[in-house]
Amino acid sequence: MKKVFAILLVLAMVFSVTACGSKPDAGPKKLKVGFAQIGSESDWRVGCTESIKATVAAEGWDLQFVDANQQQENQIKALRDFISMGVDYIGFSPVVETGWDQVMQEIKNAGIPVVMLDRNIVMPNSEDYYVTWIGSNFITEGEKSAQWLLDYMENAGISGQPMNIVELQGTVGSSPAIDRKTGFENVIKAHPNLQITQSQTGDFETELGKEVMESFLVKAQADGTPIDVLYAHNDGMAIGAIQAIKEAGLTPGEDIIIIGVDAVKLAFEAIVAGEMNVTVECSPLLGPQFVEAIKALEAGQTLPKITYSLEYIYDDTLTHVNPDLYLNAKEHLPSRVY
Ligand code: AHR
């Protein structure tokens, strides 16, 4: 009996020494987060990256950030590296929609929760491979772009007049390029006077936007189909195209109506300068929602599968006749951070 008592005493002492020697509560866990970003192809993307880096840093988490230079294979490699590192969470914005089946399965097998930002993946049962998706409704953006054009024409008293539209598409196979095209066409198909006469990718890049617009202008002249409207899937390409239009001796915003998407600072400046007509917002400031999603998951909460950002349309004409629908670019320029 004495022996048993002695053993219990020793165990109690060992336990109390261990307990006294343990560190005080170190606060919330320092999470390791991997983020596979597409690249830095546009001001939008740079704004998105800054938003993610700043908000994750403010939490004191360890961020493993990879800029994939718009190459899918670089993103796949980054995702595999995150698995090897044993990160707690993966953030991911896929450059194109398809080709992720294998790596998404590997992430799922490793049990790492994925928070998708901005762009979508297309694969069987895709929703089983990520916890939540946060971003913009790209189809709605395309529809808003076309609806703005119809409203603009009505306001100018030219509804029903034939309009030749050229389209600068985003990255081939990416969700914003596919959906912005679909959304725009959804609306114009009911208006046979609105025709897309030329359409080509500018890969969401300003320089390429300029080059493709130059070729549109040459072809338009050769064919005798003058360009009335440019619909650019992002503002960066619209800005490049504006340069090409000016160099061709035309006046952007007047000779050719310019529609862009993103609502970046440069687009607001171009609208204020009268060289661009409208920009449909697509917010890149996704960092706070990314961090909040991870915190909610840490707290064991269930998140919605899809969360769309609230976004507006900025111009300098329809703002004056329909302020409920359109916001003024000049007023909002000072508060733009990207
Ligand atoms: O996926 C969002 C798009 O990607 C933005 O519209 C574009 O500017 C960016 O490169």
Short mmCIF file of C-alpha atoms and ligand atoms in Angstrom, two decimals, residues 41-42 44-45 118-119 138 176 180 204 233-234 262 282, ligand 1:
data_model
loop_
_atom_site.label_atom_id
_atom_site.label_comp_id
_atom_site.label_asym_id
_atom_site.label_seq_id
_atom_site.Cartn_x
_atom_site.Cartn_y
_atom_site.Cartn_z
CA GLU A 41 -1.06 41.20 -65.11
CA SER A 42 -3.17 44.22 -64.14
CA TRP A 44 -6.58 44.96 -60.33
CA ARG A 45 -4.36 41.96 -59.63
CA ASP A 118 -11.89 35.72 -57.54
CA ARG A 119 -11.93 33.05 -60.29
CA PHE A 138 -18.64 38.07 -63.83
CA PRO A 176 -13.97 36.41 -66.11
CA ARG A 180 -18.11 38.68 -69.14
CA PHE A 204 -5.99 41.31 -69.43
CA HIS A 233 -13.02 42.84 -70.29
CA ASN A 234 -10.79 44.94 -68.03
CA ASP A 262 -12.72 46.68 -62.82
CA CYS A 282 -15.01 44.29 -59.87
O1 AHR B 1 -10.25 37.86 -62.35
C1 AHR B 1 -10.42 39.23 -62.29
C2 AHR B 1 -9.74 39.87 -63.47
O2 AHR B 1 -8.37 39.52 -63.48
C3 AHR B 1 -9.73 41.37 -63.51
O3 AHR B 1 -10.84 41.91 -64.14
C4 AHR B 1 -8.54 41.61 -64.33
O4 AHR B 1 -8.13 42.95 -64.36
C5 AHR B 1 -7.60 40.69 -63.69
O5 AHR B 1 -6.42 40.49 -64.29
#
